[in-house]
mmCIF file of C-alpha atoms in Angstrom:
data_model
loop_
_atom_site.group_PDB
_atom_site.id
_atom_site.type_symbol
_atom_site.label_atom_id
_atom_site.label_comp_id
_atom_site.label_asym_id
_atom_site.label_seq_id
_atom_site.Cartn_x
_atom_site.Cartn_y
_atom_site.Cartn_z
ATOM 1 C CA UNK L 823 106.591 -18.129 41.180
ATOM 2 C CA UNK L 824 107.166 -15.936 45.112
ATOM 3 C CA UNK L 825 110.958 -17.605 44.614
ATOM 4 C CA UNK L 826 111.496 -16.187 41.979
ATOM 5 C CA UNK L 827 110.102 -12.783 42.637
ATOM 6 C CA UNK L 828 112.330 -12.302 45.638
ATOM 7 C CA UNK L 829 115.513 -13.322 43.772
ATOM 8 C CA UNK L 830 114.204 -10.554 41.554
ATOM 9 C CA UNK L 831 114.435 -8.102 44.467
ATOM 10 C CA UNK L 832 117.652 -9.336 45.533
ATOM 11 C CA UNK L 833 119.190 -8.598 42.387
ATOM 12 C CA UNK L 834 117.349 -5.080 42.499
ATOM 13 C CA UNK L 835 119.016 -4.491 45.999
ATOM 14 C CA UNK L 836 122.640 -5.582 44.123
ATOM 15 C CA UNK L 837 122.407 -3.305 41.721
ATOM 16 C CA UNK L 838 121.035 -0.272 43.260
ATOM 17 C CA UNK L 839 123.714 -1.089 45.850
ATOM 18 C CA UNK L 840 126.390 -1.093 42.877
ATOM 19 C CA UNK L 841 124.407 2.166 41.175
ATOM 20 C CA UNK L 842 125.554 4.502 44.300
ATOM 21 C CA UNK L 843 129.415 3.416 43.390
ATOM 22 C CA UNK L 844 129.077 4.042 40.234
ATOM 23 C CA UNK L 845 128.295 7.407 39.914
ATOM 24 C CA UNK L 846 130.805 9.058 42.454
ATOM 25 C CA UNK L 847 133.712 6.739 41.806
ATOM 26 C CA UNK L 848 135.114 8.549 38.916
ATOM 27 C CA UNK L 849 135.018 12.273 40.320
ATOM 28 C CA UNK L 850 135.565 10.379 43.833
ATOM 29 C CA UNK L 851 139.246 9.324 42.445
ATOM 30 C CA UNK L 852 139.696 12.747 40.546
ATOM 31 C CA UNK L 853 138.982 14.689 43.736
ATOM 32 C CA UNK L 854 142.130 12.481 45.236
ATOM 33 C CA UNK L 855 144.432 13.996 42.217
ATOM 34 C CA UNK L 856 144.671 10.847 39.807
ATOM 35 C CA UNK L 857 144.963 11.467 36.108
ATOM 36 C CA UNK L 858 142.447 10.164 33.169
ATOM 37 C CA UNK L 859 144.806 7.727 32.615
ATOM 38 C CA UNK L 860 145.187 6.581 35.964
ATOM 39 C CA UNK L 861 141.096 6.682 36.636
ATOM 40 C CA UNK L 862 140.594 4.600 33.925
ATOM 41 C CA UNK L 863 142.707 1.446 34.776
ATOM 42 C CA UNK L 864 141.333 1.996 38.691
ATOM 43 C CA UNK L 865 137.787 2.222 37.298
ATOM 44 C CA UNK L 866 138.780 -1.158 34.632
ATOM 45 C CA UNK L 867 140.160 -3.286 38.023
ATOM 46 C CA UNK L 868 136.685 -3.415 39.090
ATOM 47 C CA UNK L 869 135.611 -5.227 35.467
ATOM 48 C CA UNK L 870 138.959 -7.552 35.584
ATOM 49 C CA UNK L 871 137.784 -9.503 39.204
ATOM 50 C CA UNK L 872 134.386 -9.362 38.374
ATOM 51 C CA UNK L 873 135.950 -11.192 35.638
ATOM 52 C CA UNK L 874 137.958 -13.296 37.824
ATOM 53 C CA UNK L 875 135.064 -13.788 39.769
ATOM 54 C CA UNK L 876 132.965 -15.514 36.878
ATOM 55 C CA UNK L 877 133.807 -18.903 36.152
ATOM 56 C CA UNK L 878 134.827 -19.942 39.747
ATOM 57 C CA UNK L 879 131.059 -19.465 40.902
ATOM 58 C CA UNK L 880 129.550 -20.403 37.923
ATOM 59 C CA UNK L 881 131.490 -23.664 38.036
ATOM 60 C CA UNK L 882 130.865 -24.360 42.122
ATOM 61 C CA UNK L 883 127.361 -22.914 41.892
ATOM 62 C CA UNK L 884 124.397 -25.030 43.279
ATOM 63 C CA UNK L 885 121.193 -23.701 44.507
ATOM 64 C CA UNK L 886 121.939 -25.569 48.009
ATOM 65 C CA UNK L 887 124.980 -23.363 48.500
ATOM 66 C CA UNK L 888 123.924 -20.243 46.930
ATOM 67 C CA UNK L 889 122.490 -18.353 50.138
ATOM 68 C CA UNK L 890 125.935 -18.741 51.757
ATOM 69 C CA UNK L 891 127.442 -17.542 48.742
ATOM 70 C CA UNK L 892 125.764 -14.448 48.214
ATOM 71 C CA UNK L 893 125.370 -13.550 51.945
ATOM 72 C CA UNK L 894 129.554 -13.487 52.163
ATOM 73 C CA UNK L 895 129.630 -11.340 48.838
ATOM 74 C CA UNK L 896 127.584 -9.194 49.680
ATOM 75 C CA UNK L 897 129.130 -8.630 52.887
ATOM 76 C CA UNK L 898 132.614 -8.257 51.209
ATOM 77 C CA UNK L 899 130.907 -5.395 48.827
ATOM 78 C CA UNK L 900 129.477 -3.178 51.557
ATOM 79 C CA UNK L 901 133.053 -3.288 53.475
ATOM 80 C CA UNK L 902 135.099 -3.113 50.821
ATOM 81 C CA UNK L 903 132.187 0.185 49.608
ATOM 82 C CA UNK L 904 133.183 1.816 53.097
ATOM 83 C CA UNK L 905 136.844 1.080 53.041
ATOM 84 C CA UNK L 906 137.056 3.633 49.651
ATOM 85 C CA UNK L 907 137.021 6.775 51.580
ATOM 86 C CA UNK L 908 138.616 4.866 55.143
ATOM 87 C CA UNK L 909 141.712 4.347 53.537
ATOM 88 C CA UNK L 910 143.800 6.765 51.239
ATOM 89 C CA UNK L 911 146.609 4.554 50.367
ATOM 90 C CA UNK L 912 146.566 3.868 46.624
ATOM 91 C CA UNK L 913 147.687 0.246 47.539
ATOM 92 C CA UNK L 914 144.901 -0.593 50.104
ATOM 93 C CA UNK L 915 142.426 1.314 47.335
ATOM 94 C CA UNK L 916 143.542 -0.822 44.903
ATOM 95 C CA UNK L 917 142.882 -3.457 47.429
ATOM 96 C CA UNK L 918 139.357 -2.250 48.012
ATOM 97 C CA UNK L 919 138.952 -2.277 44.441
ATOM 98 C CA UNK L 920 139.807 -5.609 43.892
ATOM 99 C CA UNK L 921 137.179 -7.261 46.893
ATOM 100 C CA UNK L 922 134.389 -5.308 45.386
ATOM 101 C CA UNK L 923 135.133 -5.993 42.058
ATOM 102 C CA UNK L 924 135.498 -10.106 42.918
ATOM 103 C CA UNK L 925 132.770 -10.085 45.403
ATOM 104 C CA UNK L 926 130.136 -8.178 42.401
ATOM 105 C CA UNK L 927 131.431 -10.726 39.790
ATOM 106 C CA UNK L 928 130.232 -13.975 42.345
ATOM 107 C CA UNK L 929 127.380 -12.707 43.287
ATOM 108 C CA UNK L 930 125.772 -11.493 40.280
ATOM 109 C CA UNK L 931 126.616 -14.869 38.706
ATOM 110 C CA UNK L 932 124.782 -16.915 41.196
ATOM 111 C CA UNK L 933 122.216 -14.343 40.976
ATOM 112 C CA UNK L 934 121.334 -15.341 37.425
ATOM 113 C CA UNK L 935 121.992 -18.874 37.651
ATOM 114 C CA UNK L 936 119.514 -18.839 40.549
ATOM 115 C CA UNK L 937 116.809 -17.019 38.259
ATOM 116 C CA UNK L 938 117.302 -19.338 35.742
ATOM 117 C CA UNK L 939 116.749 -22.255 38.710
ATOM 118 C CA UNK L 940 113.700 -21.033 40.187
ATOM 119 C CA UNK L 941 112.094 -20.047 37.259
ATOM 120 C CA UNK L 942 108.321 -22.336 37.203
ATOM 121 C CA UNK L 943 108.248 -24.976 34.040
ATOM 122 C CA UNK L 944 105.435 -23.227 32.603
ATOM 123 C CA UNK L 945 107.033 -19.761 32.592
ATOM 124 C CA UNK L 946 108.967 -18.359 29.213
ATOM 125 C CA UNK L 947 113.259 -18.279 29.148
ATOM 126 C CA UNK L 948 112.382 -14.827 27.401
ATOM 127 C CA UNK L 949 109.840 -13.563 29.757
ATOM 128 C CA UNK L 950 111.913 -14.628 32.889
ATOM 129 C CA UNK L 951 114.700 -12.973 31.487
ATOM 130 C CA UNK L 952 113.076 -9.640 30.239
ATOM 131 C CA UNK L 953 111.818 -9.463 34.337
ATOM 132 C CA UNK L 954 115.875 -9.913 35.314
ATOM 133 C CA UNK L 955 117.125 -7.497 33.513
ATOM 134 C CA UNK L 956 114.511 -5.368 34.637
ATOM 135 C CA UNK L 957 115.341 -5.614 37.954
ATOM 136 C CA UNK L 958 119.059 -4.909 37.176
ATOM 137 C CA UNK L 959 117.821 -1.804 35.354
ATOM 138 C CA UNK L 960 115.902 -0.981 38.501
ATOM 139 C CA UNK L 961 118.367 -1.268 40.914
ATOM 140 C CA UNK L 962 120.827 1.370 39.110
ATOM 141 C CA UNK L 963 118.023 3.537 38.222
ATOM 142 C CA UNK L 964 116.996 4.297 41.950
ATOM 143 C CA UNK L 965 121.138 3.561 43.039
ATOM 144 C CA UNK L 966 122.907 6.176 40.820
ATOM 145 C CA UNK L 967 120.502 9.236 41.790
ATOM 146 C CA UNK L 968 120.707 7.980 45.130
ATOM 147 C CA UNK L 969 124.279 8.002 45.359
ATOM 148 C CA UNK L 970 124.694 11.306 43.446
ATOM 149 C CA UNK L 971 122.296 13.055 45.801
ATOM 150 C CA UNK L 972 124.564 11.580 48.309
ATOM 151 C CA UNK L 973 127.573 12.440 47.098
ATOM 152 C CA UNK L 974 126.531 16.467 46.744
ATOM 153 C CA UNK L 975 124.754 16.846 49.984
ATOM 154 C CA UNK L 976 126.948 14.798 52.550
ATOM 155 C CA UNK L 977 130.018 13.604 50.632
ATOM 156 C CA UNK L 978 131.629 10.720 48.987
ATOM 157 C CA UNK L 979 131.502 8.941 52.402
ATOM 158 C CA UNK L 980 127.999 8.863 52.593
ATOM 159 C CA UNK L 981 127.150 7.076 48.915
ATOM 160 C CA UNK L 982 129.912 4.458 49.838
ATOM 161 C CA UNK L 983 127.845 4.027 53.255
ATOM 162 C CA UNK L 984 124.338 3.629 50.883
ATOM 163 C CA UNK L 985 126.381 0.881 49.266
ATOM 164 C CA UNK L 986 127.012 -0.599 52.725
ATOM 165 C CA UNK L 987 123.207 -0.507 53.888
ATOM 166 C CA UNK L 988 121.746 -2.008 50.670
ATOM 167 C CA UNK L 989 124.139 -4.891 50.604
ATOM 168 C CA UNK L 990 122.828 -5.599 54.672
ATOM 169 C CA UNK L 991 119.087 -5.292 53.517
ATOM 170 C CA UNK L 992 119.649 -7.678 50.500
ATOM 171 C CA UNK L 993 121.286 -9.954 52.586
ATOM 172 C CA UNK L 994 117.683 -9.717 54.808
ATOM 173 C CA UNK L 995 116.065 -10.668 51.945
ATOM 174 C CA UNK L 996 118.133 -13.775 51.392
ATOM 175 C CA UNK L 997 117.348 -15.052 54.576
ATOM 176 C CA UNK L 998 113.607 -15.414 53.282
ATOM 177 C CA UNK L 999 114.483 -17.317 50.037
ATOM 178 C CA UNK L 1000 113.903 -21.364 51.346
ATOM 179 C CA UNK L 1001 113.690 -24.491 49.581
ATOM 180 C CA UNK L 1002 117.143 -23.615 47.708
ATOM 181 C CA UNK L 1003 118.316 -27.192 47.538
ATOM 182 C CA UNK L 1004 114.979 -28.547 46.262
ATOM 183 C CA UNK L 1005 115.958 -26.588 42.687
ATOM 184 C CA UNK L 1006 119.137 -28.962 42.726
ATOM 185 C CA UNK L 1007 119.211 -31.296 39.799
ATOM 186 C CA UNK L 1008 119.683 -35.175 41.283
ATOM 187 C CA UNK L 1009 122.575 -36.941 39.958
ATOM 188 C CA UNK L 1010 121.523 -40.156 38.481
ATOM 189 C CA UNK L 1011 123.726 -43.379 37.506
ATOM 190 C CA UNK L 1012 127.862 -42.714 37.168
ATOM 191 C CA UNK L 1013 127.168 -38.917 37.850
ATOM 192 C CA UNK L 1014 125.623 -39.885 41.086
ATOM 193 C CA UNK L 1015 129.234 -40.831 42.640
ATOM 194 C CA UNK L 1016 131.228 -38.169 41.682
ATOM 195 C CA UNK L 1017 131.458 -34.682 44.186
ATOM 196 C CA UNK L 1018 130.326 -31.748 42.388
ATOM 197 C CA UNK L 1019 133.937 -30.067 42.119
ATOM 198 C CA UNK L 1020 134.823 -33.053 40.389
ATOM 199 C CA UNK L 1021 132.223 -32.889 36.989
ATOM 200 C CA UNK L 1022 131.782 -29.424 37.909
ATOM 201 C CA UNK L 1023 135.477 -28.389 36.611
ATOM 202 C CA UNK L 1024 135.484 -30.803 34.030
ATOM 203 C CA UNK L 1025 133.380 -28.844 31.345
ATOM 204 C CA UNK L 1026 135.204 -27.874 28.364
ATOM 205 C CA UNK L 1027 134.692 -24.341 27.472
ATOM 206 C CA UNK L 1028 135.607 -25.087 24.003
ATOM 207 C CA UNK L 1029 132.068 -26.861 23.834
ATOM 208 C CA UNK L 1030 130.029 -23.666 24.688
ATOM 209 C CA UNK L 1031 126.593 -23.342 22.690
ATOM 210 C CA UNK L 1032 127.015 -20.679 19.809
ATOM 211 C CA UNK L 1033 124.098 -18.915 21.447
ATOM 212 C CA UNK L 1034 126.048 -18.125 24.623
ATOM 213 C CA UNK L 1035 129.049 -16.896 22.560
ATOM 214 C CA UNK L 1036 126.775 -14.836 20.674
ATOM 215 C CA UNK L 1037 124.510 -13.295 23.841
ATOM 216 C CA UNK L 1038 128.751 -12.749 25.462
ATOM 217 C CA UNK L 1039 129.995 -10.976 22.194
ATOM 218 C CA UNK L 1040 127.170 -8.587 22.679
ATOM 219 C CA UNK L 1041 127.267 -7.579 26.089
ATOM 220 C CA UNK L 1042 130.954 -7.134 25.500
ATOM 221 C CA UNK L 1043 130.245 -4.295 22.551
ATOM 222 C CA UNK L 1044 127.395 -3.099 24.963
ATOM 223 C CA UNK L 1045 129.816 -2.319 28.231
ATOM 224 C CA UNK L 1046 132.835 -1.164 26.270
ATOM 225 C CA UNK L 1047 130.581 2.130 25.129
ATOM 226 C CA UNK L 1048 128.886 2.159 28.011
ATOM 227 C CA UNK L 1049 131.899 1.762 30.075
ATOM 228 C CA UNK L 1050 134.078 4.044 28.976
ATOM 229 C CA UNK L 1051 131.262 6.760 28.767
ATOM 230 C CA UNK L 1052 129.937 6.340 32.325
ATOM 231 C CA UNK L 1053 133.645 6.361 33.826
ATOM 232 C CA UNK L 1054 134.711 9.910 31.645
ATOM 233 C CA UNK L 1055 131.182 11.478 30.876
ATOM 234 C CA UNK L 1056 130.888 12.724 35.072
ATOM 235 C CA UNK L 1057 134.363 13.775 34.852
ATOM 236 C CA UNK L 1058 133.729 15.852 31.375
ATOM 237 C CA UNK L 1059 129.769 17.197 32.470
ATOM 238 C CA UNK L 1060 131.098 18.123 36.041
ATOM 239 C CA UNK L 1061 133.808 20.549 34.068
ATOM 240 C CA UNK L 1062 131.045 22.321 31.956
ATOM 241 C CA UNK L 1063 128.735 22.769 35.085
ATOM 242 C CA UNK L 1064 126.812 19.747 35.536
ATOM 243 C CA UNK L 1065 126.578 18.516 38.962
ATOM 244 C CA UNK L 1066 126.974 14.778 40.146
ATOM 245 C CA UNK L 1067 123.285 15.040 41.143
ATOM 246 C CA UNK L 1068 122.063 15.635 37.280
ATOM 247 C CA UNK L 1069 124.635 12.700 36.626
ATOM 248 C CA UNK L 1070 122.680 10.620 38.694
ATOM 249 C CA UNK L 1071 119.497 11.888 37.481
ATOM 250 C CA UNK L 1072 120.518 10.967 33.508
ATOM 251 C CA UNK L 1073 122.030 7.536 34.339
ATOM 252 C CA UNK L 1074 118.895 7.170 36.438
ATOM 253 C CA UNK L 1075 117.144 7.637 33.364
ATOM 254 C CA UNK L 1076 118.955 5.440 31.398
ATOM 255 C CA UNK L 1077 118.507 2.591 33.608
ATOM 256 C CA UNK L 1078 114.735 3.209 33.914
ATOM 257 C CA UNK L 1079 114.490 3.209 30.026
ATOM 258 C CA UNK L 1080 116.101 0.133 30.156
ATOM 259 C CA UNK L 1081 114.144 -1.247 32.798
ATOM 260 C CA UNK L 1082 110.883 0.142 31.481
ATOM 261 C CA UNK L 1083 111.572 -1.676 27.749
ATOM 262 C CA UNK L 1084 112.847 -4.928 28.892
ATOM 263 C CA UNK L 1085 109.266 -6.764 30.278
ATOM 264 C CA UNK L 1086 107.754 -5.462 27.067
ATOM 265 C CA UNK L 1087 110.121 -7.158 24.682
ATOM 266 C CA UNK L 1088 108.497 -10.270 24.294
ATOM 267 C CA UNK L 1089 106.002 -8.631 22.727
ATOM 268 C CA UNK L 1090 108.650 -6.935 19.977
ATOM 269 C CA UNK L 1091 110.423 -10.863 19.644
ATOM 270 C CA UNK L 1092 106.955 -11.421 18.029
ATOM 271 C CA UNK L 1093 106.759 -9.097 15.282
ATOM 272 C CA UNK L 1094 111.193 -9.184 15.119
ATOM 273 C CA UNK L 1095 113.039 -12.108 15.344
ATOM 274 C CA UNK L 1096 115.629 -11.208 18.485
ATOM 275 C CA UNK L 1097 118.559 -10.936 16.556
ATOM 276 C CA UNK L 1098 117.161 -8.592 13.841
ATOM 277 C CA UNK L 1099 116.121 -6.948 17.514
ATOM 278 C CA UNK L 1100 119.690 -6.767 18.472
ATOM 279 C CA UNK L 1101 120.872 -5.139 15.060
ATOM 280 C CA UNK L 1102 119.181 -2.167 15.200
ATOM 281 C CA UNK L 1103 119.386 -1.839 18.966
ATOM 282 C CA UNK L 1104 123.317 -2.249 18.590
ATOM 283 C CA UNK L 1105 123.157 1.092 15.452
ATOM 284 C CA UNK L 1106 120.521 2.982 18.213
ATOM 285 C CA UNK L 1107 123.053 2.739 21.004
ATOM 286 C CA UNK L 1108 126.469 3.360 19.476
ATOM 287 C CA UNK L 1109 124.647 6.249 18.104
ATOM 288 C CA UNK L 1110 123.474 7.678 21.189
ATOM 289 C CA UNK L 1111 127.016 7.416 22.775
ATOM 290 C CA UNK L 1112 128.438 9.159 19.811
ATOM 291 C CA UNK L 1113 125.985 12.255 20.374
ATOM 292 C CA UNK L 1114 126.758 12.139 24.118
ATOM 293 C CA UNK L 1115 129.438 14.982 23.760
ATOM 294 C CA UNK L 1116 127.960 17.687 21.994
ATOM 295 C CA UNK L 1117 124.603 17.925 23.857
ATOM 296 C CA UNK L 1118 125.962 18.233 27.370
ATOM 297 C CA UNK L 1119 125.191 22.387 27.313
ATOM 298 C CA UNK L 1120 121.335 21.058 27.308
ATOM 299 C CA UNK L 1121 120.160 18.887 29.850
ATOM 300 C CA UNK L 1122 116.681 18.530 27.806
ATOM 301 C CA UNK L 1123 118.770 16.745 25.472
ATOM 302 C CA UNK L 1124 121.056 15.013 27.142
ATOM 303 C CA UNK L 1125 117.984 13.765 28.895
ATOM 304 C CA UNK L 1126 115.937 12.625 25.682
ATOM 305 C CA UNK L 1127 119.616 10.982 24.576
ATOM 306 C CA UNK L 1128 120.257 9.019 28.006
ATOM 307 C CA UNK L 1129 116.484 7.831 27.462
ATOM 308 C CA UNK L 1130 117.341 6.485 24.126
ATOM 309 C CA UNK L 1131 120.382 5.083 25.283
ATOM 310 C CA UNK L 1132 118.561 3.255 27.854
ATOM 311 C CA UNK L 1133 115.745 1.424 25.233
ATOM 312 C CA UNK L 1134 118.949 0.654 23.310
ATOM 313 C CA UNK L 1135 120.730 -0.908 26.336
ATOM 314 C CA UNK L 1136 117.898 -2.546 27.501
ATOM 315 C CA UNK L 1137 116.665 -4.330 24.484
ATOM 316 C CA UNK L 1138 120.257 -5.921 24.003
ATOM 317 C CA UNK L 1139 120.659 -6.834 27.789
ATOM 318 C CA UNK L 1140 117.457 -8.758 26.704
ATOM 319 C CA UNK L 1141 118.313 -10.293 23.199
ATOM 320 C CA UNK L 1142 121.807 -11.761 24.826
ATOM 321 C CA UNK L 1143 120.022 -13.074 27.734
ATOM 322 C CA UNK L 1144 117.727 -14.877 25.435
ATOM 323 C CA UNK L 1145 120.455 -16.432 23.515
ATOM 324 C CA UNK L 1146 122.073 -17.739 26.782
ATOM 325 C CA UNK L 1147 118.386 -19.152 28.305
ATOM 326 C CA UNK L 1148 118.059 -20.920 24.968
ATOM 327 C CA UNK L 1149 121.170 -22.320 25.012
ATOM 328 C CA UNK L 1150 120.781 -23.871 28.182
ATOM 329 C CA UNK L 1151 117.105 -24.913 27.818
ATOM 330 C CA UNK L 1152 118.686 -26.680 25.114
ATOM 331 C CA UNK L 1153 121.882 -28.424 26.522
ATOM 332 C CA UNK L 1154 122.212 -31.223 28.392
ATOM 333 C CA UNK L 1155 123.651 -31.682 32.232
ATOM 334 C CA UNK L 1156 123.864 -29.184 34.707
ATOM 335 C CA UNK L 1157 125.563 -26.112 33.155
ATOM 336 C CA UNK L 1158 123.095 -23.437 33.436
ATOM 337 C CA UNK L 1159 125.913 -21.686 36.145
ATOM 338 C CA UNK L 1160 129.225 -22.237 33.819
ATOM 339 C CA UNK L 1161 127.279 -20.111 31.017
ATOM 340 C CA UNK L 1162 126.399 -17.327 33.175
ATOM 341 C CA UNK L 1163 129.842 -17.196 34.173
ATOM 342 C CA UNK L 1164 130.365 -17.334 30.313
ATOM 343 C CA UNK L 1165 127.785 -14.525 29.642
ATOM 344 C CA UNK L 1166 129.007 -12.424 32.371
ATOM 345 C CA UNK L 1167 132.354 -12.304 31.523
ATOM 346 C CA UNK L 1168 131.403 -10.720 28.378
ATOM 347 C CA UNK L 1169 130.087 -7.955 30.363
ATOM 348 C CA UNK L 1170 133.328 -8.067 32.543
ATOM 349 C CA UNK L 1171 135.686 -7.767 29.679
ATOM 350 C CA UNK L 1172 133.371 -4.611 28.342
ATOM 351 C CA UNK L 1173 133.962 -3.029 32.074
ATOM 352 C CA UNK L 1174 137.624 -3.949 31.743
ATOM 353 C CA UNK L 1175 138.234 -2.238 28.316
ATOM 354 C CA UNK L 1176 136.078 0.313 28.157
ATOM 355 C CA UNK L 1177 137.808 2.689 31.163
ATOM 356 C CA UNK L 1178 141.088 1.086 30.032
ATOM 357 C CA UNK L 1179 140.979 2.138 26.222
ATOM 358 C CA UNK L 1180 138.878 4.906 26.732
ATOM 359 C CA UNK L 1181 141.332 6.707 29.518
ATOM 360 C CA UNK L 1182 144.314 5.953 27.364
ATOM 361 C CA UNK L 1183 142.427 6.987 24.242
ATOM 362 C CA UNK L 1184 141.279 10.121 26.205
ATOM 363 C CA UNK L 1185 144.620 10.972 27.744
ATOM 364 C CA UNK L 1186 146.016 11.786 24.097
ATOM 365 C CA UNK L 1187 142.784 13.652 22.316
ATOM 366 C CA UNK L 1188 140.470 14.141 25.024
ATOM 367 C CA UNK L 1189 137.602 12.893 26.490
ATOM 368 C CA UNK L 1190 134.732 14.174 24.030
ATOM 369 C CA UNK L 1191 136.864 12.564 20.946
ATOM 370 C CA UNK L 1192 137.265 9.280 23.025
ATOM 371 C CA UNK L 1193 133.707 9.201 23.229
ATOM 372 C CA UNK L 1194 132.872 9.689 19.493
ATOM 373 C CA UNK L 1195 135.839 7.154 18.609
ATOM 374 C CA UNK L 1196 135.119 4.162 21.082
ATOM 375 C CA UNK L 1197 131.179 3.556 19.738
ATOM 376 C CA UNK L 1198 132.279 3.936 15.754
ATOM 377 C CA UNK L 1199 134.799 0.992 16.745
ATOM 378 C CA UNK L 1200 132.679 -1.209 18.804
ATOM 379 C CA UNK L 1201 129.926 -1.020 15.827
ATOM 380 C CA UNK L 1202 132.155 -1.551 13.160
ATOM 381 C CA UNK L 1203 134.181 -4.747 15.030
ATOM 382 C CA UNK L 1204 130.368 -5.993 15.809
ATOM 383 C CA UNK L 1205 129.152 -5.715 12.432
ATOM 384 C CA UNK L 1206 132.178 -7.580 10.923
ATOM 385 C CA UNK L 1207 132.035 -10.636 13.216
ATOM 386 C CA UNK L 1208 127.899 -10.450 12.623
ATOM 387 C CA UNK L 1209 128.515 -10.696 9.202
ATOM 388 C CA UNK L 1210 131.259 -13.200 9.414
ATOM 389 C CA UNK L 1211 129.347 -15.774 11.533
ATOM 390 C CA UNK L 1212 126.653 -15.261 9.490
ATOM 391 C CA UNK L 1213 128.795 -16.673 6.670
ATOM 392 C CA UNK L 1214 129.598 -19.257 7.997
ATOM 393 C CA UNK L 1215 125.875 -20.559 9.391
ATOM 394 C CA UNK L 1216 124.747 -19.955 5.476
ATOM 395 C CA UNK L 1217 127.933 -22.100 4.487
ATOM 396 C CA UNK L 1218 127.706 -24.847 6.979
ATOM 397 C CA UNK L 1219 124.065 -25.290 6.170
ATOM 398 C CA UNK L 1220 125.207 -25.693 2.456
ATOM 399 C CA UNK L 1221 127.908 -28.250 3.887
ATOM 400 C CA UNK L 1222 124.604 -30.659 5.506
ATOM 401 C CA UNK L 1223 122.371 -29.724 2.445
ATOM 402 C CA UNK L 1224 124.646 -31.304 0.311
ATOM 403 C CA UNK L 1225 126.154 -34.297 2.557
ATOM 404 C CA UNK L 1226 122.192 -35.278 2.509
#
């Protein structure tokens, strides 16, 4: 259990480091005179290369290689953050974004897989995922106001230096992890004569369990909505008199609410099935994003709204991750790294689509109209796919019953 707690601490520090970047990066780009559509495209590059890192790092994952991969990734995360302000040329800025996105994609994929492998046998998947997602949210809750405060007080370079310092602290915690190789499942029979690369790369992605696909779909729509919000709401809010420190505080409230609700979600699962909780939370999250432009004149209402967003997002991350954990429990073979990669790819595709689509739409209709349109479209698409999937499942059950 101590090993799992240390993994949670690493995850907390990783997302805290990333949070210091997230809250200031769009205003940083605006300060360099980039257009709204360009800000959306540049921000989406993070998601593109996070996605590019998911499947390779998941396929090649093993506990014995995890320490080296995490240390290398965290060094890249910190150094690329320092490079944002060290260089002004757009081509070098894009290179730093690529390195940062790929590093974050790799280390978060590895961290989720390591978390699942470190889980004690008598510890439930739901509880483990609740605390895992809480560590993520807590990291953002602390990192985002810190990033906003540093930028307001000392400039953008100070925020990015904070990312580097937190990356170094995470590396020091990783050095305390022990017995990682003992988590590795020993190969037997024919697979004992294959190298990890040989058999890992033969996974057929068309055989991904339906639970993994559902979890991936959920986090795609979540990030589609919230990444469009997080990218463009700061720009709009700054224009109407909200400071970066206040924006960081609001995002911290969102992340803190998400962190607090996650450990207790297991109790809620005893009352309602996590599928039903997913539907309710998706409606709540979409409604909150929809209302965000209308409440920018009141910090009190914005605070309450962001707390409400955090509760919805927190529940959705737990229910989606539980789908993945259940599929990992039911699958045969060492596929947890692959499922982790696929699930996190859903987050990344949403991170790509949110800023890119949001920036494109905002360039025509403005940021407030875009923030009302994106959640409506996302919720409608989610509802359609959910109904279609349920009907297909019911048809499959009827087909089996008729065959019997």
